[in-house]
Amino acid sequence: MENSATNQEIINIWKRNFEKVKEYSGGKCFWPVLSPNFVKNTILFLGINPSGEKDEELIINDNLILKDHDKINLQIKLEEYNIKRGGYKKYFKEFEKISEIIFRRKDNFDHFDIYFFRLRDSKKFMDILKKDKDTPFFKDQLKHSINTIKNIISPKIIFVANKNASKIIEKELDLSWLDDKGFYVAHIKNRKVPVFLSGMISSTRSIDDYTLKRLCWHIKRAIKWYDQNNKQNGTN
């Protein structure tokens, strides 16, 4: 699988911190979120971390399970089902709408979380992160996610769909604001990538049709700007 090296590094982080993950999860260790192959060169929607910690099939009873390729592939297929086939519709439905309006295909987008630790309670997660963000467990996750965004996914547009993730990405990608365009820009390798920072737009915070129309109008113009400003690099 194309993403095998990306997913293997996530698994390695879990191997090194197996007992710590159990501690954070109340005595249980859950699979990290693993990614199916990326579409690339499209819109990348970023979240802060996955949920699913109440799902029994995500529990890892033994560190050795992290070496089981069949179980690893099962987790990747589960995430593919969630993203592309309606497995977690209430979260991904707004991303599908945006993709369909812009590309006339509801599955022409990528999704990635900047942390891979499962916890639905966002306040509890942010409390843990605030306290332990400089520990190897969380530092390694963030380092790996930023590296993946820059060197593997190669997005044309980044849309950060979480308030806390937006603050992190603004710092980690050293964003600059273009006042005349109404979006941020990340310099990734030799490309200038438009970035939209936002709170959640899905689940209980679905956006209305009028806001969705205006947002897609803005993203279309950001894509055009990307194409115009990266022609010389042959990356559009």
mmCIF file of C-alpha atoms in Angstrom:
data_model
loop_
_atom_site.group_PDB
_atom_site.id
_atom_site.type_symbol
_atom_site.label_atom_id
_atom_site.label_comp_id
_atom_site.label_asym_id
_atom_site.label_seq_id
_atom_site.Cartn_x
_atom_site.Cartn_y
_atom_site.Cartn_z
ATOM 1 C CA MET A 1 0.000 0.000 0.000
ATOM 2 C CA GLU A 2 1.174 3.488 -0.926
ATOM 3 C CA ASN A 3 0.743 4.753 2.633
ATOM 4 C CA SER A 4 2.510 1.840 4.297
ATOM 5 C CA ALA A 5 5.504 3.885 5.481
ATOM 6 C CA THR A 6 3.228 6.651 6.805
ATOM 7 C CA ASN A 7 1.076 4.196 8.729
ATOM 8 C CA GLN A 8 4.059 2.185 9.950
ATOM 9 C CA GLU A 9 5.531 5.244 11.637
ATOM 10 C CA ILE A 10 2.222 5.811 13.456
ATOM 11 C CA ILE A 11 2.262 2.185 14.587
ATOM 12 C CA ASN A 12 5.868 2.568 15.754
ATOM 13 C CA ILE A 13 4.811 5.517 17.942
ATOM 14 C CA TRP A 14 2.136 3.277 19.501
ATOM 15 C CA LYS A 15 4.650 0.464 20.060
ATOM 16 C CA ARG A 16 6.994 2.815 21.896
ATOM 17 C CA ASN A 17 4.178 4.241 24.034
ATOM 18 C CA PHE A 18 1.818 1.290 24.493
ATOM 19 C CA GLU A 19 1.499 1.639 28.272
ATOM 20 C CA LYS A 20 1.137 5.411 28.018
ATOM 21 C CA VAL A 21 -1.738 5.039 25.549
ATOM 22 C CA LYS A 22 -3.465 2.672 27.994
ATOM 23 C CA GLU A 23 -2.959 5.196 30.779
ATOM 24 C CA TYR A 24 -4.547 8.005 28.743
ATOM 25 C CA SER A 25 -7.440 5.714 27.753
ATOM 26 C CA GLY A 26 -8.348 4.468 31.225
ATOM 27 C CA GLY A 27 -6.551 1.123 31.020
ATOM 28 C CA LYS A 28 -7.360 0.282 27.390
ATOM 29 C CA CYS A 29 -5.203 0.797 24.320
ATOM 30 C CA PHE A 30 -7.014 1.745 21.118
ATOM 31 C CA TRP A 31 -5.749 1.569 17.567
ATOM 32 C CA PRO A 32 -4.466 4.878 16.223
ATOM 33 C CA VAL A 33 -6.207 6.150 13.114
ATOM 34 C CA LEU A 34 -4.453 4.778 10.010
ATOM 35 C CA SER A 35 -4.889 6.309 6.572
ATOM 36 C CA PRO A 36 -5.889 4.754 3.256
ATOM 37 C CA ASN A 37 -4.104 5.985 0.142
ATOM 38 C CA PHE A 38 -4.343 9.724 -0.356
ATOM 39 C CA VAL A 39 -5.984 11.282 -3.414
ATOM 40 C CA LYS A 40 -3.299 14.030 -3.442
ATOM 41 C CA ASN A 41 -3.253 17.367 -5.268
ATOM 42 C CA THR A 42 -6.720 18.248 -4.016
ATOM 43 C CA ILE A 43 -8.366 19.645 -0.858
ATOM 44 C CA LEU A 44 -6.960 18.337 2.407
ATOM 45 C CA PHE A 45 -9.336 18.583 5.369
ATOM 46 C CA LEU A 46 -7.509 18.492 8.701
ATOM 47 C CA GLY A 47 -8.915 17.539 12.092
ATOM 48 C CA ILE A 48 -7.336 17.464 15.536
ATOM 49 C CA ASN A 49 -7.768 13.780 16.507
ATOM 50 C CA PRO A 50 -10.108 10.842 15.842
ATOM 51 C CA SER A 51 -12.917 9.544 18.003
ATOM 52 C CA GLY A 52 -13.967 5.885 18.266
ATOM 53 C CA GLU A 53 -12.609 5.060 21.706
ATOM 54 C CA LYS A 54 -15.940 3.448 22.627
ATOM 55 C CA ASP A 55 -15.728 0.961 19.753
ATOM 56 C CA GLU A 56 -14.704 -2.482 21.029
ATOM 57 C CA GLU A 57 -13.164 -3.516 17.697
ATOM 58 C CA LEU A 58 -10.575 -0.751 18.106
ATOM 59 C CA ILE A 59 -9.153 -2.123 21.370
ATOM 60 C CA ILE A 60 -5.602 -3.553 21.277
ATOM 61 C CA ASN A 61 -5.199 -6.149 23.991
ATOM 62 C CA ASP A 62 -1.549 -6.896 23.314
ATOM 63 C CA ASN A 63 1.357 -4.889 21.909
ATOM 64 C CA LEU A 64 2.094 -7.782 19.534
ATOM 65 C CA ILE A 65 -1.158 -7.087 17.668
ATOM 66 C CA LEU A 66 0.544 -3.982 16.277
ATOM 67 C CA LYS A 67 2.666 -6.356 14.169
ATOM 68 C CA ASP A 68 -0.344 -8.188 12.697
ATOM 69 C CA HIS A 69 -0.604 -7.073 9.056
ATOM 70 C CA ASP A 70 -4.147 -8.393 8.657
ATOM 71 C CA LYS A 71 -5.341 -6.326 11.600
ATOM 72 C CA ILE A 72 -3.410 -3.301 10.354
ATOM 73 C CA ASN A 73 -5.072 -3.603 6.935
ATOM 74 C CA LEU A 74 -8.455 -3.956 8.627
ATOM 75 C CA GLN A 75 -7.939 -0.620 10.405
ATOM 76 C CA ILE A 76 -6.962 1.055 7.128
ATOM 77 C CA LYS A 77 -10.069 -0.338 5.404
ATOM 78 C CA LEU A 78 -12.201 0.864 8.305
ATOM 79 C CA GLU A 79 -10.907 4.418 7.878
ATOM 80 C CA GLU A 80 -11.420 4.211 4.110
ATOM 81 C CA TYR A 81 -15.007 3.141 4.745
ATOM 82 C CA ASN A 82 -15.499 6.043 7.163
ATOM 83 C CA ILE A 83 -14.096 8.627 4.736
ATOM 84 C CA LYS A 84 -15.256 7.419 1.341
ATOM 85 C CA ARG A 85 -18.262 5.166 1.894
ATOM 86 C CA GLY A 86 -20.379 6.886 4.484
ATOM 87 C CA GLY A 87 -19.176 5.035 7.562
ATOM 88 C CA TYR A 88 -19.071 8.230 9.607
ATOM 89 C CA LYS A 89 -21.492 10.305 7.571
ATOM 90 C CA LYS A 90 -22.241 13.007 10.117
ATOM 91 C CA TYR A 91 -18.563 14.038 10.219
ATOM 92 C CA PHE A 92 -17.631 13.712 6.538
ATOM 93 C CA LYS A 93 -20.864 14.867 4.899
ATOM 94 C CA GLU A 94 -19.840 18.545 4.677
ATOM 95 C CA PHE A 95 -16.495 17.603 3.135
ATOM 96 C CA GLU A 96 -18.370 15.519 0.560
ATOM 97 C CA LYS A 97 -20.659 18.457 -0.248
ATOM 98 C CA ILE A 98 -17.701 20.782 -0.798
ATOM 99 C CA SER A 99 -15.962 18.206 -2.992
ATOM 100 C CA GLU A 100 -19.084 17.620 -5.064
ATOM 101 C CA ILE A 101 -19.745 21.325 -5.614
ATOM 102 C CA ILE A 102 -16.140 22.064 -6.612
ATOM 103 C CA PHE A 103 -15.109 18.878 -8.426
ATOM 104 C CA ARG A 104 -18.497 17.242 -9.171
ATOM 105 C CA ARG A 105 -17.236 14.232 -7.229
ATOM 106 C CA LYS A 106 -18.027 13.790 -3.562
ATOM 107 C CA ASP A 107 -14.894 11.724 -2.861
ATOM 108 C CA ASN A 108 -12.235 14.014 -4.347
ATOM 109 C CA PHE A 109 -10.665 15.090 -1.056
ATOM 110 C CA ASP A 110 -8.181 13.916 1.571
ATOM 111 C CA HIS A 111 -8.629 13.859 5.321
ATOM 112 C CA PHE A 112 -5.990 13.628 8.011
ATOM 113 C CA ASP A 113 -5.828 14.196 11.768
ATOM 114 C CA ILE A 114 -2.774 15.908 13.224
ATOM 115 C CA TYR A 115 -2.894 13.557 16.229
ATOM 116 C CA PHE A 116 -3.815 9.874 15.973
ATOM 117 C CA PHE A 117 -4.943 9.219 19.550
ATOM 118 C CA ARG A 118 -8.665 8.425 19.833
ATOM 119 C CA LEU A 119 -10.766 10.486 22.213
ATOM 120 C CA ARG A 120 -14.195 11.919 21.410
ATOM 121 C CA ASP A 121 -14.268 14.400 24.302
ATOM 122 C CA SER A 122 -12.440 17.382 22.777
ATOM 123 C CA LYS A 123 -12.083 19.214 26.086
ATOM 124 C CA LYS A 124 -10.521 16.188 27.734
ATOM 125 C CA PHE A 125 -8.187 15.711 24.777
ATOM 126 C CA MET A 126 -7.065 19.338 24.838
ATOM 127 C CA ASP A 127 -6.511 19.144 28.618
ATOM 128 C CA ILE A 128 -4.227 16.137 28.058
ATOM 129 C CA LEU A 129 -2.465 17.849 25.165
ATOM 130 C CA LYS A 130 -1.923 21.070 27.104
ATOM 131 C CA LYS A 131 -0.309 19.097 29.910
ATOM 132 C CA ASP A 132 1.700 16.586 27.843
ATOM 133 C CA LYS A 133 2.273 18.147 24.402
ATOM 134 C CA ASP A 134 6.046 18.130 24.939
ATOM 135 C CA THR A 135 6.213 14.419 25.790
ATOM 136 C CA PRO A 136 7.647 12.093 23.117
ATOM 137 C CA PHE A 137 4.225 10.522 22.509
ATOM 138 C CA PHE A 138 2.561 13.752 21.384
ATOM 139 C CA LYS A 139 5.650 15.416 19.922
ATOM 140 C CA ASP A 140 6.295 12.420 17.664
ATOM 141 C CA GLN A 141 2.681 12.436 16.451
ATOM 142 C CA LEU A 142 2.774 16.121 15.544
ATOM 143 C CA LYS A 143 6.171 15.860 13.871
ATOM 144 C CA HIS A 144 4.964 12.934 11.792
ATOM 145 C CA SER A 145 1.694 14.586 10.784
ATOM 146 C CA ILE A 146 3.420 17.803 9.664
ATOM 147 C CA ASN A 147 5.957 15.771 7.684
ATOM 148 C CA THR A 148 3.121 13.804 6.057
ATOM 149 C CA ILE A 149 1.258 16.980 5.098
ATOM 150 C CA LYS A 150 4.375 18.528 3.575
ATOM 151 C CA ASN A 151 5.992 15.553 1.882
ATOM 152 C CA ILE A 152 3.348 12.892 1.273
ATOM 153 C CA ILE A 153 -0.124 14.365 0.776
ATOM 154 C CA SER A 154 0.935 17.352 -1.378
ATOM 155 C CA PRO A 155 -2.375 19.243 -1.047
ATOM 156 C CA LYS A 156 -3.544 21.978 -3.383
ATOM 157 C CA ILE A 157 -5.749 23.475 -0.641
ATOM 158 C CA ILE A 158 -5.629 22.916 3.130
ATOM 159 C CA PHE A 159 -8.843 23.385 5.089
ATOM 160 C CA VAL A 160 -8.396 23.023 8.844
ATOM 161 C CA ALA A 161 -11.821 22.095 10.211
ATOM 162 C CA ASN A 162 -11.133 22.446 13.913
ATOM 163 C CA LYS A 163 -10.435 25.511 16.076
ATOM 164 C CA ASN A 164 -7.652 23.891 18.105
ATOM 165 C CA ALA A 165 -6.060 22.286 15.063
ATOM 166 C CA SER A 166 -6.139 25.678 13.321
ATOM 167 C CA LYS A 167 -4.027 27.233 16.069
ATOM 168 C CA ILE A 168 -1.480 24.424 15.809
ATOM 169 C CA ILE A 169 -1.286 24.495 12.012
ATOM 170 C CA GLU A 170 -0.914 28.289 11.941
ATOM 171 C CA LYS A 171 2.231 27.899 14.030
ATOM 172 C CA GLU A 172 3.646 24.673 12.618
ATOM 173 C CA LEU A 173 3.303 25.690 8.951
ATOM 174 C CA ASP A 174 4.359 29.280 9.672
ATOM 175 C CA LEU A 175 1.374 30.677 7.784
ATOM 176 C CA SER A 176 1.201 34.142 6.270
ATOM 177 C CA TRP A 177 -2.100 35.971 5.755
ATOM 178 C CA LEU A 178 -3.038 37.415 2.354
ATOM 179 C CA ASP A 179 -5.448 40.224 3.176
ATOM 180 C CA ASP A 180 -6.475 40.801 -0.436
ATOM 181 C CA LYS A 181 -7.290 37.100 -0.934
ATOM 182 C CA GLY A 182 -8.858 36.226 2.410
ATOM 183 C CA PHE A 183 -6.812 33.123 3.132
ATOM 184 C CA TYR A 184 -3.482 32.058 4.607
ATOM 185 C CA VAL A 185 -0.563 30.674 2.630
ATOM 186 C CA ALA A 186 1.812 27.867 3.541
ATOM 187 C CA HIS A 187 5.138 27.552 1.730
ATOM 188 C CA ILE A 188 5.514 23.812 1.252
ATOM 189 C CA LYS A 189 8.655 22.830 -0.617
ATOM 190 C CA ASN A 190 8.504 24.994 -3.750
ATOM 191 C CA ARG A 191 4.742 25.546 -3.638
ATOM 192 C CA LYS A 192 2.463 28.240 -2.253
ATOM 193 C CA VAL A 193 -0.559 26.478 -0.749
ATOM 194 C CA PRO A 194 -3.741 28.341 0.292
ATOM 195 C CA VAL A 195 -4.894 27.490 3.822
ATOM 196 C CA PHE A 196 -8.317 28.071 5.380
ATOM 197 C CA LEU A 197 -8.453 28.053 9.184
ATOM 198 C CA SER A 198 -11.838 27.261 10.680
ATOM 199 C CA GLY A 199 -13.761 25.697 13.500
ATOM 200 C CA MET A 200 -15.781 22.537 12.930
ATOM 201 C CA ILE A 201 -18.168 22.549 9.979
ATOM 202 C CA SER A 202 -19.624 19.069 10.453
ATOM 203 C CA SER A 203 -21.335 16.820 13.017
ATOM 204 C CA THR A 204 -23.455 19.057 15.258
ATOM 205 C CA ARG A 205 -21.991 22.174 13.638
ATOM 206 C CA SER A 206 -23.089 21.635 10.020
ATOM 207 C CA ILE A 207 -22.977 24.803 7.957
ATOM 208 C CA ASP A 208 -26.050 26.251 6.260
ATOM 209 C CA ASP A 209 -26.472 26.181 2.472
ATOM 210 C CA TYR A 210 -25.703 29.883 2.045
ATOM 211 C CA THR A 211 -22.442 29.697 3.982
ATOM 212 C CA LEU A 212 -21.537 26.526 2.072
ATOM 213 C CA LYS A 213 -22.108 28.295 -1.261
ATOM 214 C CA ARG A 214 -19.936 31.242 -0.230
ATOM 215 C CA LEU A 215 -17.204 28.922 1.103
ATOM 216 C CA CYS A 216 -17.069 26.933 -2.142
ATOM 217 C CA TRP A 217 -16.887 30.173 -4.115
ATOM 218 C CA HIS A 218 -13.877 31.161 -2.009
ATOM 219 C CA ILE A 219 -12.169 27.766 -2.333
ATOM 220 C CA LYS A 220 -12.606 27.783 -6.134
ATOM 221 C CA ARG A 221 -10.806 31.099 -6.304
ATOM 222 C CA ALA A 222 -8.075 29.809 -4.014
ATOM 223 C CA ILE A 223 -7.560 26.843 -6.363
ATOM 224 C CA LYS A 224 -7.291 29.240 -9.313
ATOM 225 C CA TRP A 225 -4.774 31.309 -7.334
ATOM 226 C CA TYR A 226 -2.794 28.146 -6.545
ATOM 227 C CA ASP A 227 -2.664 27.171 -10.228
ATOM 228 C CA GLN A 228 -1.545 30.648 -11.285
ATOM 229 C CA ASN A 229 1.133 30.960 -8.610
ATOM 230 C CA ASN A 230 2.650 27.506 -9.004
ATOM 231 C CA LYS A 231 2.808 27.254 -12.793
ATOM 232 C CA GLN A 232 6.522 27.925 -12.893
ATOM 233 C CA ASN A 233 7.122 24.940 -10.614
ATOM 234 C CA GLY A 234 5.099 22.542 -12.704
ATOM 235 C CA THR A 235 3.106 21.513 -9.637
ATOM 236 C CA ASN A 236 -0.447 22.523 -10.511
#
